[in-house]
mmCIF file with all atom_site columns, C-alpha atoms in Angstrom:
data_model
loop_
_atom_site.group_PDB
_atom_site.id
_atom_site.type_symbol
_atom_site.label_atom_id
_atom_site.label_alt_id
_atom_site.label_comp_id
_atom_site.label_asym_id
_atom_site.label_entity_id
_atom_site.label_seq_id
_atom_site.pdbx_PDB_ins_code
_atom_site.Cartn_x
_atom_site.Cartn_y
_atom_site.Cartn_z
_atom_site.occupancy
_atom_site.B_iso_or_equiv
_atom_site.pdbx_formal_charge
_atom_site.auth_seq_id
_atom_site.auth_comp_id
_atom_site.auth_asym_id
_atom_site.auth_atom_id
_atom_site.pdbx_PDB_model_num
ATOM 1   C CA . MET A 1 1   ? -3.450  88.361  -38.795 1.00 57.00 ? 1   MET A CA 1
ATOM 2   C CA . ASP A 1 2   ? -1.473  86.006  -40.897 1.00 70.00 ? 2   ASP A CA 1
ATOM 3   C CA . GLY A 1 3   ? -0.022  84.503  -37.686 1.00 75.00 ? 3   GLY A CA 1
ATOM 4   C CA . ASN A 1 4   ? -3.495  83.789  -36.288 1.00 80.00 ? 4   ASN A CA 1
ATOM 5   C CA . LEU A 1 5   ? -4.518  82.025  -39.490 1.00 80.00 ? 5   LEU A CA 1
ATOM 6   C CA . THR A 1 6   ? -1.371  79.898  -39.377 1.00 83.00 ? 6   THR A CA 1
ATOM 7   C CA . LYS A 1 7   ? -2.013  79.011  -35.731 1.00 84.00 ? 7   LYS A CA 1
ATOM 8   C CA . ALA A 1 8   ? -5.628  78.104  -36.535 1.00 82.00 ? 8   ALA A CA 1
ATOM 9   C CA . LEU A 1 9   ? -4.483  75.896  -39.423 1.00 84.00 ? 9   LEU A CA 1
ATOM 10  C CA . TRP A 1 10  ? -1.917  74.158  -37.206 1.00 86.00 ? 10  TRP A CA 1
ATOM 11  C CA . ILE A 1 11  ? -4.517  73.584  -34.499 1.00 87.00 ? 11  ILE A CA 1
ATOM 12  C CA . GLY A 1 12  ? -6.962  72.209  -37.102 1.00 85.00 ? 12  GLY A CA 1
ATOM 13  C CA . VAL A 1 13  ? -4.318  69.927  -38.612 1.00 85.00 ? 13  VAL A CA 1
ATOM 14  C CA . SER A 1 14  ? -3.271  68.804  -35.109 1.00 88.00 ? 14  SER A CA 1
ATOM 15  C CA . ILE A 1 15  ? -6.875  67.973  -34.206 1.00 89.00 ? 15  ILE A CA 1
ATOM 16  C CA . LEU A 1 16  ? -7.324  66.012  -37.448 1.00 87.00 ? 16  LEU A CA 1
ATOM 17  C CA . LEU A 1 17  ? -4.046  64.137  -36.862 1.00 89.00 ? 17  LEU A CA 1
ATOM 18  C CA . PHE A 1 18  ? -5.078  63.379  -33.289 1.00 89.00 ? 18  PHE A CA 1
ATOM 19  C CA . ILE A 1 19  ? -8.455  62.040  -34.471 1.00 90.00 ? 19  ILE A CA 1
ATOM 20  C CA . ALA A 1 20  ? -6.705  59.928  -37.133 1.00 88.00 ? 20  ALA A CA 1
ATOM 21  C CA . VAL A 1 21  ? -4.217  58.469  -34.625 1.00 89.00 ? 21  VAL A CA 1
ATOM 22  C CA . VAL A 1 22  ? -6.999  57.679  -32.128 1.00 88.00 ? 22  VAL A CA 1
ATOM 23  C CA . THR A 1 23  ? -9.105  56.045  -34.873 1.00 88.00 ? 23  THR A CA 1
ATOM 24  C CA . VAL A 1 24  ? -6.179  53.903  -36.034 1.00 87.00 ? 24  VAL A CA 1
ATOM 25  C CA . GLY A 1 25  ? -5.352  53.006  -32.416 1.00 85.00 ? 25  GLY A CA 1
ATOM 26  C CA . ILE A 1 26  ? -8.930  51.950  -31.699 1.00 87.00 ? 26  ILE A CA 1
ATOM 27  C CA . GLY A 1 27  ? -8.998  49.875  -34.893 1.00 83.00 ? 27  GLY A CA 1
ATOM 28  C CA . ILE A 1 28  ? -5.751  48.112  -34.018 1.00 85.00 ? 28  ILE A CA 1
ATOM 29  C CA . PHE A 1 29  ? -6.897  47.550  -30.432 1.00 83.00 ? 29  PHE A CA 1
ATOM 30  C CA . SER A 1 30  ? -10.159 46.036  -31.676 1.00 80.00 ? 30  SER A CA 1
ATOM 31  C CA . GLN A 1 31  ? -8.309  43.699  -34.042 1.00 81.00 ? 31  GLN A CA 1
ATOM 32  C CA . MET A 1 32  ? -5.857  42.682  -31.325 1.00 84.00 ? 32  MET A CA 1
ATOM 33  C CA . ARG A 1 33  ? -8.703  42.028  -28.893 1.00 83.00 ? 33  ARG A CA 1
ATOM 34  C CA . ASP A 1 34  ? -10.355 39.704  -31.429 1.00 81.00 ? 34  ASP A CA 1
ATOM 35  C CA . ALA A 1 35  ? -7.030  37.960  -32.066 1.00 81.00 ? 35  ALA A CA 1
ATOM 36  C CA . SER A 1 36  ? -6.448  37.682  -28.325 1.00 83.00 ? 36  SER A CA 1
ATOM 37  C CA . ASN A 1 37  ? -9.909  36.168  -27.770 1.00 84.00 ? 37  ASN A CA 1
ATOM 38  C CA . THR A 1 38  ? -9.323  33.674  -30.584 1.00 83.00 ? 38  THR A CA 1
ATOM 39  C CA . ALA A 1 39  ? -5.933  32.707  -29.141 1.00 82.00 ? 39  ALA A CA 1
ATOM 40  C CA . ALA A 1 40  ? -7.411  32.331  -25.643 1.00 82.00 ? 40  ALA A CA 1
ATOM 41  C CA . GLY A 1 41  ? -10.141 30.063  -27.030 1.00 82.00 ? 41  GLY A CA 1
ATOM 42  C CA . ARG A 1 42  ? -7.566  27.916  -28.804 1.00 85.00 ? 42  ARG A CA 1
ATOM 43  C CA . LEU A 1 43  ? -5.406  27.685  -25.682 1.00 83.00 ? 43  LEU A CA 1
ATOM 44  C CA . GLU A 1 44  ? -8.443  26.642  -23.642 1.00 82.00 ? 44  GLU A CA 1
ATOM 45  C CA . SER A 1 45  ? -9.248  23.946  -26.198 1.00 79.00 ? 45  SER A CA 1
ATOM 46  C CA . ILE A 1 46  ? -5.646  22.680  -26.181 1.00 82.00 ? 46  ILE A CA 1
ATOM 47  C CA . THR A 1 47  ? -5.604  22.637  -22.372 1.00 76.00 ? 47  THR A CA 1
ATOM 48  C CA . LYS A 1 48  ? -8.870  20.676  -22.266 1.00 76.00 ? 48  LYS A CA 1
ATOM 49  C CA . ASN A 1 49  ? -7.561  18.169  -24.824 1.00 76.00 ? 49  ASN A CA 1
ATOM 50  C CA . MET A 1 50  ? -4.350  17.694  -22.847 1.00 77.00 ? 50  MET A CA 1
ATOM 51  C CA . GLU A 1 51  ? -6.323  17.163  -19.636 1.00 76.00 ? 51  GLU A CA 1
ATOM 52  C CA . GLU A 1 52  ? -8.595  14.617  -21.320 1.00 74.00 ? 52  GLU A CA 1
ATOM 53  C CA . GLU A 1 53  ? -5.553  12.848  -22.766 1.00 78.00 ? 53  GLU A CA 1
ATOM 54  C CA . GLY A 1 54  ? -4.500  11.992  -19.202 1.00 79.00 ? 54  GLY A CA 1
ATOM 55  C CA . PHE A 1 55  ? -7.744  10.042  -18.783 1.00 83.00 ? 55  PHE A CA 1
ATOM 56  C CA . ARG A 1 56  ? -7.325  8.030   -22.014 1.00 84.00 ? 56  ARG A CA 1
ATOM 57  C CA . ARG A 1 57  ? -5.164  5.432   -20.287 1.00 86.00 ? 57  ARG A CA 1
ATOM 58  C CA . PHE A 1 58  ? -8.367  4.310   -18.533 1.00 87.00 ? 58  PHE A CA 1
ATOM 59  C CA . ASP A 1 59  ? -10.530 4.119   -21.661 1.00 86.00 ? 59  ASP A CA 1
ATOM 60  C CA . GLY A 1 60  ? -11.323 0.421   -22.173 1.00 85.00 ? 60  GLY A CA 1
ATOM 61  C CA . ASN A 1 61  ? -8.058  -0.861  -20.737 1.00 87.00 ? 61  ASN A CA 1
ATOM 62  C CA . GLU A 1 62  ? -7.161  -3.457  -18.146 1.00 90.00 ? 62  GLU A CA 1
ATOM 63  C CA . VAL A 1 63  ? -5.466  -1.947  -15.109 1.00 92.00 ? 63  VAL A CA 1
ATOM 64  C CA . SER A 1 64  ? -4.219  -3.274  -11.799 1.00 92.00 ? 64  SER A CA 1
ATOM 65  C CA . GLY A 1 65  ? -5.824  -2.578  -8.453  1.00 90.00 ? 65  GLY A CA 1
ATOM 66  C CA . SER A 1 66  ? -2.826  -0.444  -7.524  1.00 92.00 ? 66  SER A CA 1
ATOM 67  C CA . GLN A 1 67  ? -3.585  1.770   -10.544 1.00 93.00 ? 67  GLN A CA 1
ATOM 68  C CA . VAL A 1 68  ? -7.193  2.054   -9.327  1.00 92.00 ? 68  VAL A CA 1
ATOM 69  C CA . LEU A 1 69  ? -5.958  3.167   -5.904  1.00 92.00 ? 69  LEU A CA 1
ATOM 70  C CA . SER A 1 70  ? -3.547  5.617   -7.560  1.00 90.00 ? 70  SER A CA 1
ATOM 71  C CA . ALA A 1 71  ? -6.385  7.097   -9.638  1.00 91.00 ? 71  ALA A CA 1
ATOM 72  C CA . ILE A 1 72  ? -8.472  7.607   -6.495  1.00 90.00 ? 72  ILE A CA 1
ATOM 73  C CA . SER A 1 73  ? -5.556  9.498   -4.928  1.00 89.00 ? 73  SER A CA 1
ATOM 74  C CA . GLU A 1 74  ? -4.662  11.401  -8.090  1.00 88.00 ? 74  GLU A CA 1
ATOM 75  C CA . TYR A 1 75  ? -8.164  12.781  -8.701  1.00 88.00 ? 75  TYR A CA 1
ATOM 76  C CA . SER A 1 76  ? -9.166  13.193  -5.057  1.00 87.00 ? 76  SER A CA 1
ATOM 77  C CA . ASP A 1 77  ? -9.006  16.989  -5.301  1.00 87.00 ? 77  ASP A CA 1
ATOM 78  C CA . LYS A 1 78  ? -11.692 17.030  -8.027  1.00 87.00 ? 78  LYS A CA 1
ATOM 79  C CA . THR A 1 79  ? -14.571 16.347  -5.633  1.00 82.00 ? 79  THR A CA 1
ATOM 80  C CA . GLY A 1 80  ? -17.869 17.567  -7.043  1.00 85.00 ? 80  GLY A CA 1
ATOM 81  C CA . GLU A 1 81  ? -16.437 17.523  -10.585 1.00 86.00 ? 81  GLU A CA 1
ATOM 82  C CA . PHE A 1 82  ? -15.209 13.954  -11.027 1.00 89.00 ? 82  PHE A CA 1
ATOM 83  C CA . ILE A 1 83  ? -16.284 10.509  -9.817  1.00 90.00 ? 83  ILE A CA 1
ATOM 84  C CA . ILE A 1 84  ? -14.603 7.131   -9.673  1.00 91.00 ? 84  ILE A CA 1
ATOM 85  C CA . LEU A 1 85  ? -16.858 4.079   -9.539  1.00 91.00 ? 85  LEU A CA 1
ATOM 86  C CA . VAL A 1 86  ? -15.316 0.789   -8.404  1.00 91.00 ? 86  VAL A CA 1
ATOM 87  C CA . ALA A 1 87  ? -16.989 -2.630  -8.461  1.00 89.00 ? 87  ALA A CA 1
ATOM 88  C CA . THR A 1 88  ? -14.944 -5.287  -6.678  1.00 87.00 ? 88  THR A CA 1
ATOM 89  C CA . LEU A 1 89  ? -15.584 -9.007  -6.392  1.00 84.00 ? 89  LEU A CA 1
ATOM 90  C CA . GLY A 1 90  ? -15.935 -8.563  -2.627  1.00 82.00 ? 90  GLY A CA 1
ATOM 91  C CA . SER A 1 91  ? -18.628 -5.909  -2.937  1.00 79.00 ? 91  SER A CA 1
ATOM 92  C CA . ASN A 1 92  ? -20.680 -8.041  -5.337  1.00 79.00 ? 92  ASN A CA 1
ATOM 93  C CA . GLY A 1 93  ? -20.728 -11.418 -3.592  1.00 77.00 ? 93  GLY A CA 1
ATOM 94  C CA . GLY A 1 94  ? -17.722 -12.758 -5.477  1.00 79.00 ? 94  GLY A CA 1
ATOM 95  C CA . ASN A 1 95  ? -19.284 -12.070 -8.868  1.00 79.00 ? 95  ASN A CA 1
ATOM 96  C CA . ALA A 1 96  ? -17.623 -9.927  -11.510 1.00 80.00 ? 96  ALA A CA 1
ATOM 97  C CA . VAL A 1 97  ? -19.573 -6.955  -12.823 1.00 81.00 ? 97  VAL A CA 1
ATOM 98  C CA . ASP A 1 98  ? -19.968 -6.947  -16.604 1.00 80.00 ? 98  ASP A CA 1
ATOM 99  C CA . LEU A 1 99  ? -18.743 -3.566  -17.826 1.00 81.00 ? 99  LEU A CA 1
ATOM 100 C CA . LYS A 1 100 ? -18.957 -3.556  -21.621 1.00 79.00 ? 100 LYS A CA 1
ATOM 101 C CA . PRO A 1 101 ? -20.273 -0.336  -23.157 1.00 78.00 ? 101 PRO A CA 1
ATOM 102 C CA . GLU A 1 102 ? -19.481 -1.644  -26.653 1.00 78.00 ? 102 GLU A CA 1
ATOM 103 C CA . SER A 1 103 ? -22.203 -4.282  -26.149 1.00 76.00 ? 103 SER A CA 1
ATOM 104 C CA . ASN A 1 104 ? -24.522 -1.791  -24.401 1.00 76.00 ? 104 ASN A CA 1
ATOM 105 C CA . THR A 1 105 ? -23.984 -3.572  -21.079 1.00 74.00 ? 105 THR A CA 1
ATOM 106 C CA . VAL A 1 106 ? -23.640 -1.341  -18.058 1.00 75.00 ? 106 VAL A CA 1
ATOM 107 C CA . PRO A 1 107 ? -24.666 -2.508  -14.593 1.00 77.00 ? 107 PRO A CA 1
ATOM 108 C CA . ASP A 1 108 ? -26.744 -0.595  -12.111 1.00 79.00 ? 108 ASP A CA 1
ATOM 109 C CA . ILE A 1 109 ? -24.772 2.139   -10.364 1.00 82.00 ? 109 ILE A CA 1
ATOM 110 C CA . GLY A 1 110 ? -25.603 0.468   -7.043  1.00 84.00 ? 110 GLY A CA 1
ATOM 111 C CA . LYS A 1 111 ? -23.035 -2.257  -7.805  1.00 85.00 ? 111 LYS A CA 1
ATOM 112 C CA . PHE A 1 112 ? -20.254 0.343   -7.585  1.00 88.00 ? 112 PHE A CA 1
ATOM 113 C CA . THR A 1 113 ? -18.663 2.163   -4.672  1.00 87.00 ? 113 THR A CA 1
ATOM 114 C CA . GLU A 1 114 ? -18.545 5.916   -5.361  1.00 88.00 ? 114 GLU A CA 1
ATOM 115 C CA . TYR A 1 115 ? -15.208 7.611   -4.694  1.00 90.00 ? 115 TYR A CA 1
ATOM 116 C CA . ILE A 1 116 ? -14.294 11.331  -4.741  1.00 86.00 ? 116 ILE A CA 1
ATOM 117 C CA . SER A 1 117 ? -17.874 12.509  -5.459  1.00 87.00 ? 117 SER A CA 1
ATOM 118 C CA . GLU A 1 118 ? -21.423 11.242  -5.054  1.00 85.00 ? 118 GLU A CA 1
ATOM 119 C CA . THR A 1 119 ? -24.215 11.069  -7.601  1.00 86.00 ? 119 THR A CA 1
ATOM 120 C CA . ASN A 1 120 ? -27.935 10.445  -7.758  1.00 83.00 ? 120 ASN A CA 1
ATOM 121 C CA . GLY A 1 121 ? -27.587 9.769   -11.474 1.00 84.00 ? 121 GLY A CA 1
ATOM 122 C CA . SER A 1 122 ? -27.735 6.508   -13.361 1.00 83.00 ? 122 SER A CA 1
ATOM 123 C CA . LEU A 1 123 ? -25.508 4.828   -15.929 1.00 86.00 ? 123 LEU A CA 1
ATOM 124 C CA . LYS A 1 124 ? -26.496 4.095   -19.506 1.00 86.00 ? 124 LYS A CA 1
ATOM 125 C CA . CYS A 1 125 ? -24.727 3.280   -22.770 1.00 84.00 ? 125 CYS A CA 1
ATOM 126 C CA . GLU A 1 126 ? -24.751 5.388   -25.897 1.00 83.00 ? 126 GLU A CA 1
ATOM 127 C CA . GLU A 1 127 ? -22.420 4.969   -28.849 1.00 81.00 ? 127 GLU A CA 1
ATOM 128 C CA . ASN A 1 128 ? -20.001 2.712   -26.930 1.00 81.00 ? 128 ASN A CA 1
ATOM 129 C CA . CYS A 1 129 ? -19.743 5.251   -24.107 1.00 84.00 ? 129 CYS A CA 1
ATOM 130 C CA . ILE A 1 130 ? -20.851 5.061   -20.487 1.00 86.00 ? 130 ILE A CA 1
ATOM 131 C CA . ILE A 1 131 ? -23.097 8.039   -19.820 1.00 86.00 ? 131 ILE A CA 1
ATOM 132 C CA . LEU A 1 132 ? -23.882 9.317   -16.330 1.00 87.00 ? 132 LEU A CA 1
ATOM 133 C CA . SER A 1 133 ? -27.275 10.950  -16.523 1.00 86.00 ? 133 SER A CA 1
ATOM 134 C CA . GLY A 1 134 ? -29.547 12.427  -13.922 1.00 81.00 ? 134 GLY A CA 1
ATOM 135 C CA . SER A 1 135 ? -32.535 14.653  -13.453 1.00 72.00 ? 135 SER A CA 1
ATOM 136 C CA . SER A 1 136 ? -30.988 17.120  -11.032 1.00 64.00 ? 136 SER A CA 1
ATOM 137 C CA . ASP A 1 137 ? -28.987 20.174  -12.049 1.00 68.00 ? 137 ASP A CA 1
ATOM 138 C CA . GLU A 1 138 ? -26.047 18.954  -9.997  1.00 76.00 ? 138 GLU A CA 1
ATOM 139 C CA . LEU A 1 139 ? -24.961 15.590  -11.380 1.00 82.00 ? 139 LEU A CA 1
ATOM 140 C CA . LEU A 1 140 ? -22.055 15.226  -8.937  1.00 84.00 ? 140 LEU A CA 1
ATOM 141 C CA . THR A 1 141 ? -21.877 16.404  -5.341  1.00 81.00 ? 141 THR A CA 1
ATOM 142 C CA . SER A 1 142 ? -18.764 16.885  -3.243  1.00 83.00 ? 142 SER A CA 1
ATOM 143 C CA . LYS A 1 143 ? -17.584 14.606  -0.471  1.00 84.00 ? 143 LYS A CA 1
ATOM 144 C CA . SER A 1 144 ? -15.739 15.942  2.546   1.00 83.00 ? 144 SER A CA 1
ATOM 145 C CA . ALA A 1 145 ? -11.998 15.370  2.804   1.00 84.00 ? 145 ALA A CA 1
ATOM 146 C CA . ASN A 1 146 ? -12.563 13.215  5.903   1.00 84.00 ? 146 ASN A CA 1
ATOM 147 C CA . LEU A 1 147 ? -14.996 10.954  4.035   1.00 86.00 ? 147 LEU A CA 1
ATOM 148 C CA . ARG A 1 148 ? -12.686 10.701  1.006   1.00 85.00 ? 148 ARG A CA 1
ATOM 149 C CA . ASN A 1 149 ? -9.751  9.778   3.265   1.00 84.00 ? 149 ASN A CA 1
ATOM 150 C CA . ALA A 1 150 ? -11.832 7.209   5.179   1.00 85.00 ? 150 ALA A CA 1
ATOM 151 C CA . GLN A 1 151 ? -12.953 5.591   1.915   1.00 86.00 ? 151 GLN A CA 1
ATOM 152 C CA . ARG A 1 152 ? -9.356  5.452   0.726   1.00 83.00 ? 152 ARG A CA 1
ATOM 153 C CA . ARG A 1 153 ? -8.265  3.742   3.963   1.00 85.00 ? 153 ARG A CA 1
ATOM 154 C CA . ASP A 1 154 ? -11.156 1.254   3.688   1.00 82.00 ? 154 ASP A CA 1
ATOM 155 C CA . ALA A 1 155 ? -10.178 0.461   0.084   1.00 84.00 ? 155 ALA A CA 1
ATOM 156 C CA . GLU A 1 156 ? -6.682  -0.461  1.279   1.00 84.00 ? 156 GLU A CA 1
ATOM 157 C CA . ASN A 1 157 ? -7.862  -2.533  4.278   1.00 80.00 ? 157 ASN A CA 1
ATOM 158 C CA . SER A 1 158 ? -7.911  -6.228  3.324   1.00 80.00 ? 158 SER A CA 1
ATOM 159 C CA . ASN A 1 159 ? -10.055 -7.024  6.393   1.00 80.00 ? 159 ASN A CA 1
ATOM 160 C CA . LEU A 1 160 ? -12.984 -5.109  4.847   1.00 81.00 ? 160 LEU A CA 1
ATOM 161 C CA . THR A 1 161 ? -13.657 -7.486  1.965   1.00 78.00 ? 161 THR A CA 1
ATOM 162 C CA . SER A 1 162 ? -16.653 -5.554  0.644   1.00 80.00 ? 162 SER A CA 1
ATOM 163 C CA . LYS A 1 163 ? -14.583 -2.366  0.266   1.00 84.00 ? 163 LYS A CA 1
ATOM 164 C CA . TYR A 1 164 ? -11.097 -3.751  -0.355  1.00 86.00 ? 164 TYR A CA 1
ATOM 165 C CA . ILE A 1 165 ? -9.400  -2.990  -3.676  1.00 89.00 ? 165 ILE A CA 1
ATOM 166 C CA . ASN A 1 166 ? -6.806  -5.712  -4.200  1.00 88.00 ? 166 ASN A CA 1
ATOM 167 C CA . PRO A 1 167 ? -3.664  -3.992  -5.570  1.00 90.00 ? 167 PRO A CA 1
ATOM 168 C CA . SER A 1 168 ? -2.779  -7.090  -7.588  1.00 90.00 ? 168 SER A CA 1
ATOM 169 C CA . GLY A 1 169 ? -6.332  -7.577  -8.889  1.00 89.00 ? 169 GLY A CA 1
ATOM 170 C CA . THR A 1 170 ? -7.213  -6.939  -12.520 1.00 92.00 ? 170 THR A CA 1
ATOM 171 C CA . PHE A 1 171 ? -9.836  -4.340  -13.395 1.00 93.00 ? 171 PHE A CA 1
ATOM 172 C CA . ILE A 1 172 ? -11.401 -3.267  -16.657 1.00 91.00 ? 172 ILE A CA 1
ATOM 173 C CA . SER A 1 173 ? -11.748 0.505   -16.864 1.00 91.00 ? 173 SER A CA 1
ATOM 174 C CA . HIS A 1 174 ? -13.935 2.826   -18.908 1.00 90.00 ? 174 HIS A CA 1
ATOM 175 C CA . LEU A 1 175 ? -14.415 6.568   -18.937 1.00 91.00 ? 175 LEU A CA 1
ATOM 176 C CA . ILE A 1 176 ? -17.714 8.018   -17.753 1.00 90.00 ? 176 ILE A CA 1
ATOM 177 C CA . TYR A 1 177 ? -19.191 10.944  -19.689 1.00 89.00 ? 177 TYR A CA 1
ATOM 178 C CA . ASP A 1 178 ? -22.076 13.283  -19.010 1.00 87.00 ? 178 ASP A CA 1
ATOM 179 C CA . GLU A 1 179 ? -24.793 13.767  -21.620 1.00 86.00 ? 179 GLU A CA 1
ATOM 180 C CA . ASN A 1 180 ? -22.658 16.446  -23.335 1.00 85.00 ? 180 ASN A CA 1
ATOM 181 C CA . LEU A 1 181 ? -19.805 13.913  -23.706 1.00 85.00 ? 181 LEU A CA 1
ATOM 182 C CA . VAL A 1 182 ? -17.597 15.691  -21.171 1.00 86.00 ? 182 VAL A CA 1
ATOM 183 C CA . ILE A 1 183 ? -15.483 13.274  -19.124 1.00 89.00 ? 183 ILE A CA 1
ATOM 184 C CA . LYS A 1 184 ? -16.931 13.077  -15.617 1.00 90.00 ? 184 LYS A CA 1
ATOM 185 C CA . GLY A 1 185 ? -15.222 10.009  -14.211 1.00 91.00 ? 185 GLY A CA 1
ATOM 186 C CA . ILE A 1 186 ? -13.872 6.493   -14.511 1.00 92.00 ? 186 ILE A CA 1
ATOM 187 C CA . ALA A 1 187 ? -15.599 3.162   -13.880 1.00 91.00 ? 187 ALA A CA 1
ATOM 188 C CA . PHE A 1 188 ? -13.514 0.191   -12.742 1.00 92.00 ? 188 PHE A CA 1
ATOM 189 C CA . ALA A 1 189 ? -14.863 -3.370  -12.550 1.00 90.00 ? 189 ALA A CA 1
ATOM 190 C CA . GLN A 1 190 ? -12.761 -6.198  -11.142 1.00 90.00 ? 190 GLN A CA 1
ATOM 191 C CA . LYS A 1 191 ? -12.349 -9.247  -13.345 1.00 87.00 ? 191 LYS A CA 1
ATOM 192 C CA . GLU A 1 192 ? -12.514 -12.809 -12.023 1.00 74.00 ? 192 GLU A CA 1
#
């Protein structure tokens, strides 16, 4: 009888130890999951900041036409997510387009050629930023690879003066944001 009591005590102690180990394990797992979620959020934020840092070279700077062409090529795979707007002297009757968000001056979007994506939105200035706003849920729509490639070829063809981006021309560039201040593109306007 004494042996049965000992076995029962060992089984009871084993069950209690098992419950304690499982409880501690669940607690640690829960804490690690929270730490993991926090770390993932921080990594996502760092990744986004690093990606946006690549665009900063176009924020209010003068660039050459060859840099404009390079940007069109570089971001070509972001169709539907990113847009490049280019206003050349040839596409605007020889007149430069005034692109100065710091003075709340942004031209009509019709003065620009849309590369990579298309939009039905409009441009406006807020707090020295160019904002692309629109009424539809989809601010940017994708362009086919064939259309993107054709536009790129036209931009490099000096015989098409209304579409030609002169590699040695000087352009002023500004970032384009959506209404949540997420970078959605770059606007380039050729200087005289």
